[in-house]
PDB file of C-alpha atoms in Angstrom:
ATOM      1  CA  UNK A   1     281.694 -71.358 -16.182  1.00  0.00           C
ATOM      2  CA  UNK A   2     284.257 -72.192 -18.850  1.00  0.00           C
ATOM      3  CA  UNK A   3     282.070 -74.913 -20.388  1.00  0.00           C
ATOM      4  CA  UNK A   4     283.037 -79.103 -20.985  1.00  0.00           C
ATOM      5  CA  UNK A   5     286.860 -78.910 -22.259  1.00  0.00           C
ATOM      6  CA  UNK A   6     287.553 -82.224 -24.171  1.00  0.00           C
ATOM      7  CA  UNK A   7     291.358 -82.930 -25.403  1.00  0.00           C
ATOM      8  CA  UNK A   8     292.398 -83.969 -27.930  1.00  0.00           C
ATOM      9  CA  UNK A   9     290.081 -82.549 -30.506  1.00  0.00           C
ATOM     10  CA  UNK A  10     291.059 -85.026 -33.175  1.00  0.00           C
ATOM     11  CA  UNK A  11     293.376 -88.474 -32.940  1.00  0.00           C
ATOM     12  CA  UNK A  12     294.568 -90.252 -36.040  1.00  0.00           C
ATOM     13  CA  UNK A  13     295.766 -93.569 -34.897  1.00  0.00           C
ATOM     14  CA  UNK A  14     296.387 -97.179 -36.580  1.00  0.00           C
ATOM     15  CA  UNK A  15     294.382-100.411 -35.664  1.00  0.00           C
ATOM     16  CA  UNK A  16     295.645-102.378 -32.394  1.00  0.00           C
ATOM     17  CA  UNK A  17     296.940 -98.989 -30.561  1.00  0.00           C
ATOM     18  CA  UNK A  18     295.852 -97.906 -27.179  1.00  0.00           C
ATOM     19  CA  UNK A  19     294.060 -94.185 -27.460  1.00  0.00           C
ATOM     20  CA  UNK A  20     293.275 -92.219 -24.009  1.00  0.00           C
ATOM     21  CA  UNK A  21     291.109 -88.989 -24.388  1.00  0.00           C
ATOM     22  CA  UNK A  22     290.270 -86.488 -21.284  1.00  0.00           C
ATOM     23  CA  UNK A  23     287.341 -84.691 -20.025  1.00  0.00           C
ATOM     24  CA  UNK A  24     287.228 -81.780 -17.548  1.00  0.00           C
ATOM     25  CA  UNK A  25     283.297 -81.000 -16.574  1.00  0.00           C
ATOM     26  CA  UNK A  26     281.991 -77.752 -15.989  1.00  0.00           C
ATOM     27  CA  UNK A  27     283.409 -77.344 -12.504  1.00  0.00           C
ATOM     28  CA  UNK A  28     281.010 -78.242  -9.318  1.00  0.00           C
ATOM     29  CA  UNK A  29     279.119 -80.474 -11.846  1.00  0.00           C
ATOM     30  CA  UNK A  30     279.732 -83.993 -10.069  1.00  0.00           C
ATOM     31  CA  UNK A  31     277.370 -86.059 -12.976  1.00  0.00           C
ATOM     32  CA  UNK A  32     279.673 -87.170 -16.170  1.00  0.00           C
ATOM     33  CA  UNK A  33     278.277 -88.878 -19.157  1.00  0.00           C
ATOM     34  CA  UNK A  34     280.507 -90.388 -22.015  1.00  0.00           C
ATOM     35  CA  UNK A  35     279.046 -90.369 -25.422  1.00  0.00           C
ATOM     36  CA  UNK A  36     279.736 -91.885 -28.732  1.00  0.00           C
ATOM     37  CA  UNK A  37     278.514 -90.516 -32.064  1.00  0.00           C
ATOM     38  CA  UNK A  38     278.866 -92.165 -35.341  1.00  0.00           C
ATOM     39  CA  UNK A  39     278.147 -90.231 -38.713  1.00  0.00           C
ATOM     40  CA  UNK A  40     274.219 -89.464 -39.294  1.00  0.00           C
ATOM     41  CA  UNK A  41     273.508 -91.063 -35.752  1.00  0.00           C
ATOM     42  CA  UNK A  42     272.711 -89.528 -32.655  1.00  0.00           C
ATOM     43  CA  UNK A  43     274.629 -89.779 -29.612  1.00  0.00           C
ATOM     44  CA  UNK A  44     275.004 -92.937 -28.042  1.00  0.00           C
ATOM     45  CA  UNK A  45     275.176 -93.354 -24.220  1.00  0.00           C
ATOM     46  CA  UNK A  46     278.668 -95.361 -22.645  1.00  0.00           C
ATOM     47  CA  UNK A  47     279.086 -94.504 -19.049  1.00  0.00           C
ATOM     48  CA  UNK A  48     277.913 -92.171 -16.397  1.00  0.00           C
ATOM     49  CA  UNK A  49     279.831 -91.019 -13.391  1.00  0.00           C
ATOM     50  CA  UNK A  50     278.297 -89.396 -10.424  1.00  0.00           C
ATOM     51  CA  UNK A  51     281.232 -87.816  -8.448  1.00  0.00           C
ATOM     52  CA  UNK A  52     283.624 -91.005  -8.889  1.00  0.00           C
ATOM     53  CA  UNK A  53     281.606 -93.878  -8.755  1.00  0.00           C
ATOM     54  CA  UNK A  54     280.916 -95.494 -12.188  1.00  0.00           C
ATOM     55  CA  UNK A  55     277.169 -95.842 -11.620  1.00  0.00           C
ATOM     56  CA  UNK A  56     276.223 -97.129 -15.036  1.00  0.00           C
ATOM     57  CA  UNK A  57     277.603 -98.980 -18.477  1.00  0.00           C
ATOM     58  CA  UNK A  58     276.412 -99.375 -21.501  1.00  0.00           C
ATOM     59  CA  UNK A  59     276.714-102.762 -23.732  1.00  0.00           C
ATOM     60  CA  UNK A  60     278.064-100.688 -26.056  1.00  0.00           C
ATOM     61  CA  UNK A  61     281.256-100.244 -23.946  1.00  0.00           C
ATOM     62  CA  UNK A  62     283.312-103.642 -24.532  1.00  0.00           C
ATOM     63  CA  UNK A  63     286.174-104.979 -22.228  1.00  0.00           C
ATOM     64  CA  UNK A  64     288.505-103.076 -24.766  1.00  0.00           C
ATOM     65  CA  UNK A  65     286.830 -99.991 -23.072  1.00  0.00           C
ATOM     66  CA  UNK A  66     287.400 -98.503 -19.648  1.00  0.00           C
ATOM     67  CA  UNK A  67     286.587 -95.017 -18.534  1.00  0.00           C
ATOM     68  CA  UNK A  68     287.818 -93.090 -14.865  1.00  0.00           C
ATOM     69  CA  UNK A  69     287.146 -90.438 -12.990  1.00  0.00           C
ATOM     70  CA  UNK A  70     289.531 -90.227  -9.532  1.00  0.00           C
ATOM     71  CA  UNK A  71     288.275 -87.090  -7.077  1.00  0.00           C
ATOM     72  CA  UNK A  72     285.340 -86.919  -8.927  1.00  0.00           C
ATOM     73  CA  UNK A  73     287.075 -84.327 -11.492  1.00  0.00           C
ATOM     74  CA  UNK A  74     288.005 -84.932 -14.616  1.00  0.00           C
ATOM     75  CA  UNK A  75     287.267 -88.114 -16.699  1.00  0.00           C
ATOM     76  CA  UNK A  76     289.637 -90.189 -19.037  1.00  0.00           C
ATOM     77  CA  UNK A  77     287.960 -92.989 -21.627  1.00  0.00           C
ATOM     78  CA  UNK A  78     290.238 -95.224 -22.467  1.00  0.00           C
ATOM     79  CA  UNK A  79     289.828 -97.434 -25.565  1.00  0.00           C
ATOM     80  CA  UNK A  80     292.728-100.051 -26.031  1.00  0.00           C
ATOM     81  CA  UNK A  81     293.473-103.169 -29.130  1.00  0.00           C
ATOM     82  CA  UNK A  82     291.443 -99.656 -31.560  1.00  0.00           C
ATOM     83  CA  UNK A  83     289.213-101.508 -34.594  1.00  0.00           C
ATOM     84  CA  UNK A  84     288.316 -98.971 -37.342  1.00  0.00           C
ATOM     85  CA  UNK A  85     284.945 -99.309 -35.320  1.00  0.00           C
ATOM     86  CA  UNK A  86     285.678 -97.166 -32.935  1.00  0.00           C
ATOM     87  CA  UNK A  87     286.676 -94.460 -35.080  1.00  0.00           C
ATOM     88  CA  UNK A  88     283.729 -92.051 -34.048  1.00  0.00           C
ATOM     89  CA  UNK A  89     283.413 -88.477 -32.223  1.00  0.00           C
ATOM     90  CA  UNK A  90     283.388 -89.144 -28.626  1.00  0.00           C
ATOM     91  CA  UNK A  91     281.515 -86.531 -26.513  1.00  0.00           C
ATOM     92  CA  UNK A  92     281.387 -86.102 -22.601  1.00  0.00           C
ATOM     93  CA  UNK A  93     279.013 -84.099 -21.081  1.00  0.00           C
ATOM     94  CA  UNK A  94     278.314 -83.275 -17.559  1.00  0.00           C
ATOM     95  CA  UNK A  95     275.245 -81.813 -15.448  1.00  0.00           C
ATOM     96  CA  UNK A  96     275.145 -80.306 -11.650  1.00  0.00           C
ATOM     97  CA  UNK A  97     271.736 -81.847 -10.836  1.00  0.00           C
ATOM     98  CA  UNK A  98     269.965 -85.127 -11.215  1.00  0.00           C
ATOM     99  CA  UNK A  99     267.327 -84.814 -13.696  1.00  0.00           C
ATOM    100  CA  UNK A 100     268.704 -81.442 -15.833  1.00  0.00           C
ATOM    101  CA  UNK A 101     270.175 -80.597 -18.879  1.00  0.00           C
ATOM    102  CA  UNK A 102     273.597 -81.981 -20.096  1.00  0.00           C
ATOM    103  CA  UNK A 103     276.207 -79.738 -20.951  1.00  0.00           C
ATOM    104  CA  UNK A 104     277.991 -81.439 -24.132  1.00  0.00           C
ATOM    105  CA  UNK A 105     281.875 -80.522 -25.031  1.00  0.00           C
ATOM    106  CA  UNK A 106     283.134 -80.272 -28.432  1.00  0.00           C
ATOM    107  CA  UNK A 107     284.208 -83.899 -28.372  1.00  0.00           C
ATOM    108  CA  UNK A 108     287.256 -86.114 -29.485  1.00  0.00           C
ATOM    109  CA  UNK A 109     287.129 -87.359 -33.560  1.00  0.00           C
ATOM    110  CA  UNK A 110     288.952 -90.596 -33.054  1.00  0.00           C
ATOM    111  CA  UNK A 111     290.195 -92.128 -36.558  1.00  0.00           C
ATOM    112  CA  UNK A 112     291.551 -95.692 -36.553  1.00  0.00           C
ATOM    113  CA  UNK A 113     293.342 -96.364 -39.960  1.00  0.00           C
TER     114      UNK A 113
ATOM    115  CA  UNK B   1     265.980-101.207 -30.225  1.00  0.00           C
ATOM    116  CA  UNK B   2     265.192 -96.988 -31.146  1.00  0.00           C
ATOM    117  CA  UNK B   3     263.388 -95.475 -28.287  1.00  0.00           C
ATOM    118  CA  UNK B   4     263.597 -92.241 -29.890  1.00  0.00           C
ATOM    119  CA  UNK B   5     262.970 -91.892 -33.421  1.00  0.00           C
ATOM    120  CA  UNK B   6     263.370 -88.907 -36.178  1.00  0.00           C
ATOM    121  CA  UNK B   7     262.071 -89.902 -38.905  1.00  0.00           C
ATOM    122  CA  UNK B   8     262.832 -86.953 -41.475  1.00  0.00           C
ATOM    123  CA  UNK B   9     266.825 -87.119 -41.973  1.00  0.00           C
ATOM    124  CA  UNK B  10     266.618 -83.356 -43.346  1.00  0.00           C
ATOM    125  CA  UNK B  11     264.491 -80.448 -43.736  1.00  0.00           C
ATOM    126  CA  UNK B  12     265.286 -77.182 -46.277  1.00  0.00           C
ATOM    127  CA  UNK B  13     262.883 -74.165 -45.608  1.00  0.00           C
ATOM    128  CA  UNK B  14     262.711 -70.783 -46.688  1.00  0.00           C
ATOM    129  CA  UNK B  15     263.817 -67.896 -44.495  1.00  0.00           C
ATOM    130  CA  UNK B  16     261.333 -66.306 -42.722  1.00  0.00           C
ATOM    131  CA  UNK B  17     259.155 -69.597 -42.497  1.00  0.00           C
ATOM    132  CA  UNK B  18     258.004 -71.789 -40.385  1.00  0.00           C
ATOM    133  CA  UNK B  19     260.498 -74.600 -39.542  1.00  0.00           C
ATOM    134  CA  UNK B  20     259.271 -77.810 -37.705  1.00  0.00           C
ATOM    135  CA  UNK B  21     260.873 -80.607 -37.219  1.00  0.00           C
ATOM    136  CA  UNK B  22     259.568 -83.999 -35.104  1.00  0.00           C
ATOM    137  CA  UNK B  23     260.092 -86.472 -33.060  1.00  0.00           C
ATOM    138  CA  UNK B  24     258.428 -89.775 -31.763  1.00  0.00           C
ATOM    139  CA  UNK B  25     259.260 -92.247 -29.195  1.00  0.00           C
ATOM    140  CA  UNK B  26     258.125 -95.512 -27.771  1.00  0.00           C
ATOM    141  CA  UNK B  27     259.547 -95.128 -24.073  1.00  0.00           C
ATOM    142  CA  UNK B  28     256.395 -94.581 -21.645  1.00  0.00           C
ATOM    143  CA  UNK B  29     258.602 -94.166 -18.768  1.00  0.00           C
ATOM    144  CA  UNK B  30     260.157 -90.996 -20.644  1.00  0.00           C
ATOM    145  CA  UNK B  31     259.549 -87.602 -18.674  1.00  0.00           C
ATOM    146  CA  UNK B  32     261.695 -85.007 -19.759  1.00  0.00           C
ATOM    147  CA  UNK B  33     262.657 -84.238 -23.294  1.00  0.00           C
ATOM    148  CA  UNK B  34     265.052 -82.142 -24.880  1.00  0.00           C
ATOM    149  CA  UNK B  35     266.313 -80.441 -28.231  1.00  0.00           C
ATOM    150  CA  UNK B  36     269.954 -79.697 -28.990  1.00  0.00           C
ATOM    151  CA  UNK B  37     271.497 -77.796 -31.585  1.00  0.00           C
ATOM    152  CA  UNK B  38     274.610 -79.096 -33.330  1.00  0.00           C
ATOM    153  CA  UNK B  39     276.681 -77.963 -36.217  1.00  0.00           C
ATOM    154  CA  UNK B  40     279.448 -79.426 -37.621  1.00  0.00           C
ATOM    155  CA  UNK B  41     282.872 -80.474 -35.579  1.00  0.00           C
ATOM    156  CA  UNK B  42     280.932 -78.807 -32.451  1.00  0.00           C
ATOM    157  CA  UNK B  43     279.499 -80.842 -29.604  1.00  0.00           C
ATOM    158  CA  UNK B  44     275.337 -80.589 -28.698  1.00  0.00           C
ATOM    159  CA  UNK B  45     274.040 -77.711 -27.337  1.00  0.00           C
ATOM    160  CA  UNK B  46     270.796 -77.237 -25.623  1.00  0.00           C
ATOM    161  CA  UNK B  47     267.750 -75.268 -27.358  1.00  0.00           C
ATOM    162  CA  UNK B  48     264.774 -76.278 -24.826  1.00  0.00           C
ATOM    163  CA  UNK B  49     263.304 -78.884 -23.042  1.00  0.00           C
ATOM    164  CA  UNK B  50     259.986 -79.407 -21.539  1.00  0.00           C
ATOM    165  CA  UNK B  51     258.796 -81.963 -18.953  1.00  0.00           C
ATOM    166  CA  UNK B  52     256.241 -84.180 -19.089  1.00  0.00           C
ATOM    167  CA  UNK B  53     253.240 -82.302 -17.270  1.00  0.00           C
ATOM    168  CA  UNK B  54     253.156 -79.762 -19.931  1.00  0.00           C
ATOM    169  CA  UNK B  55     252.185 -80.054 -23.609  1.00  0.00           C
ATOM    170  CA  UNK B  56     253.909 -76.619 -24.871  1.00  0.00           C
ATOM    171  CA  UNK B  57     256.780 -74.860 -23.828  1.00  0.00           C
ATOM    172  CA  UNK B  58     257.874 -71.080 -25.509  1.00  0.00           C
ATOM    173  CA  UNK B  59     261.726 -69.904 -25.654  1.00  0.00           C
ATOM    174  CA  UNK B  60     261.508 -66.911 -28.332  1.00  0.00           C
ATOM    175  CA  UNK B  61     261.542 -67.899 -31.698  1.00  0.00           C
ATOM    176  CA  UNK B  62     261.292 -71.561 -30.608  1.00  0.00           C
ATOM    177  CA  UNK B  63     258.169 -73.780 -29.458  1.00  0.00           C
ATOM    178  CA  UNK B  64     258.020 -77.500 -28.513  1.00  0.00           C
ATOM    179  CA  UNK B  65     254.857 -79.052 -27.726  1.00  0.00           C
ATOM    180  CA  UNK B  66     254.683 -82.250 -26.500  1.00  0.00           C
ATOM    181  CA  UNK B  67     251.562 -85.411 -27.113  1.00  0.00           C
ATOM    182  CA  UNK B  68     251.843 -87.578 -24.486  1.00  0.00           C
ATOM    183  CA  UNK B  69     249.120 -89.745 -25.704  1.00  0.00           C
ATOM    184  CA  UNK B  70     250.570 -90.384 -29.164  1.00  0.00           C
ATOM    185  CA  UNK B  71     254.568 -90.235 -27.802  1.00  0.00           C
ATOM    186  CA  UNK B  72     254.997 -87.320 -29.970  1.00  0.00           C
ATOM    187  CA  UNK B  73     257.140 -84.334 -29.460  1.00  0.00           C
ATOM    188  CA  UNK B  74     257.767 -81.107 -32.131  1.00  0.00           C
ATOM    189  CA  UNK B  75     260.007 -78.449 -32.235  1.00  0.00           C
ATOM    190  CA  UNK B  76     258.789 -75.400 -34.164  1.00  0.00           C
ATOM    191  CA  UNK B  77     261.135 -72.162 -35.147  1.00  0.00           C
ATOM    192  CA  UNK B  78     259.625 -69.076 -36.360  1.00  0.00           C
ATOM    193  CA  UNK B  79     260.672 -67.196 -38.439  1.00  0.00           C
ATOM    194  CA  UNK B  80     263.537 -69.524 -39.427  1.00  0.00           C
ATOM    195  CA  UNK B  81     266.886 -67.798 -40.209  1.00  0.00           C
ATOM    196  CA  UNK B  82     270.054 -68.850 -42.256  1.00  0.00           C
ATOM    197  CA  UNK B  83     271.635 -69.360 -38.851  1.00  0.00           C
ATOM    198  CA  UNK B  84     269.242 -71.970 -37.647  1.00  0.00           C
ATOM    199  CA  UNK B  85     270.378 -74.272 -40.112  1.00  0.00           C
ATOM    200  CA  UNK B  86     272.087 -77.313 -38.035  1.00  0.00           C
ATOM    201  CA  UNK B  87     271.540 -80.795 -37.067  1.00  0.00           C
ATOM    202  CA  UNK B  88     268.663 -80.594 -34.450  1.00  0.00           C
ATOM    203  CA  UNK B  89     268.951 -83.794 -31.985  1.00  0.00           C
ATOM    204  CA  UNK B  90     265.692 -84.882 -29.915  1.00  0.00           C
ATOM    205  CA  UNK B  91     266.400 -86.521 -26.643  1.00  0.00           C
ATOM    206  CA  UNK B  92     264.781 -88.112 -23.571  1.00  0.00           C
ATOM    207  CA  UNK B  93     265.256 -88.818 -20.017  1.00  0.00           C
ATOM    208  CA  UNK B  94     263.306 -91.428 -17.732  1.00  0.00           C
ATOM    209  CA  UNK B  95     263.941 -88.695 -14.823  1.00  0.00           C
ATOM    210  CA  UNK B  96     261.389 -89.890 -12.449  1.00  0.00           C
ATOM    211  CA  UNK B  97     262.323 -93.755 -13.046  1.00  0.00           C
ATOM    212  CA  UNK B  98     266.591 -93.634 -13.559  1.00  0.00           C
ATOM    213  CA  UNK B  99     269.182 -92.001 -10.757  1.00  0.00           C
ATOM    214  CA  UNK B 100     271.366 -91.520 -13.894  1.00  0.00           C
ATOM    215  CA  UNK B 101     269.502 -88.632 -15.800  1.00  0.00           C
ATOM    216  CA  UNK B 102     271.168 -89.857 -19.041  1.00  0.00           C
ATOM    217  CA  UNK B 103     269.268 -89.000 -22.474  1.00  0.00           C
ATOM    218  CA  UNK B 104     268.174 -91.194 -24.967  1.00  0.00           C
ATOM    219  CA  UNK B 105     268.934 -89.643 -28.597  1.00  0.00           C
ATOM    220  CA  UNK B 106     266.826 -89.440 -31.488  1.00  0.00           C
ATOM    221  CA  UNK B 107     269.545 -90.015 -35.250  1.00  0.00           C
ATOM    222  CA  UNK B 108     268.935 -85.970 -35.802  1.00  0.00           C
ATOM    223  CA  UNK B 109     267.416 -84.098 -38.651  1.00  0.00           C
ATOM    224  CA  UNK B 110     269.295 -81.629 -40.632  1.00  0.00           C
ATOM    225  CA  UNK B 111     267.904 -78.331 -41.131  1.00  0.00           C
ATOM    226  CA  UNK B 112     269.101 -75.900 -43.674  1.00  0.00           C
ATOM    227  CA  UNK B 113     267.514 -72.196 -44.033  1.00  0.00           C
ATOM    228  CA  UNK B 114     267.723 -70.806 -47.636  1.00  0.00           C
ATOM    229  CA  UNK B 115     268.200 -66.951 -47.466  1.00  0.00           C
TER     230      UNK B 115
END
């Protein structure tokens, strides 16, 4: 069990680029959740992924937003056209069975200038 | 719309005291709830959790009991130590009504233990 790996850790990019970040779940976990977190919030739910089915959106994620996961492995959150409104942490988590605990990474900072 | 509410941004207690922090939330359908840990540039980790047919659950040094009937959950730490000091999230999970298990976060309380 090497825990959530997230890469990158940080991204500094300007306003109107196109930004990809990567999860890799704790392996044999087949439930992924994306999460945004702004400062002195808690996390907000974006997607969830059970194996690699997209099972459920939030309104939060726009059209400028799309997230995979192909074989049911890792995950990639794409966010393309960035507004300095996206610049948050972005956290993916995953869990082995319906109904347990997540198991958070350390998350991407995103910063859109 | 907050389904999960903490309403004390921060908390500063002595070492060796009792630390407890709260949460509320409006959500009937909520059955499981949880507490993470989180300090800075780190992602959430889990401290305990407790389901919805018990009113206390005990993991060492920390306690959450849970009131259904006012939508009220607490987290107690005793004795609080100088490493406990973190943001402490509260979360819940509509288990027995959602096939997605996601939680529902409270905004977090900071907690800092003076030696």
């Amino acid at each position: 069990d090497t825990g959530v790996s997230q890469n990158p850790r940080h991204k500094i990019t300007k306003r109107g680029q196109n930004v990809t970040f990567r999860c890799d779940p704790i392996s044999e976990h087949n439930r992924l959740y994306w999460y945004r977190q702004t400062l002195g919030q808690g996390p907000e739910f974006l997607t969830y992924f059970q194996n690699e089915a997209q099972l459920e959106k939030s309104r939060l994620l726009s059209d400028r937003f799309s997230a995979e996961r192909p074989k049911g492995s890792f995950s990639t959150l794409e966010i393309q056209r960035t507004e300095q409104g996206d610049s948050a942490m972005y956290l993916c988590a995953s869990s082995r069975l319906w109904g347990e605990k997540l198991f958070f990474g350390s998350g991407t900072q995103l910063s859109v200038l | 719309d907050q389904q999960v509410k903490q309403n004390s941004p921060s908390l500063s207690v002595q070492e060796g005291r009792i630390s407890i922090l709260n949460c509320d939330y409006t959500n009937s359908m909520f059955d499981y709830f949880l507490w993470y840990k989180k300090y800075p540039a780190e992602g959430p980790t889990f401290l305990i959790s407790i389901s919805s047919i018990k009113d206390k659950n005990e993991d060492g040094r920390f306690t959450v009991f849970l009131n259904k009937s006012a939508k009220h959950l607490s987290l107690h730490i005793v004795p609080s130590q100088p490493g406990d000091s973190a943001v402490y999230f509260c979360a819940a999970s509509a288990v027995g009504s959602s096939n997605t298990g996601k939680l529902i976060f409270g905004q977090g309380t900071t907690l800092q233990v003076k030696p």
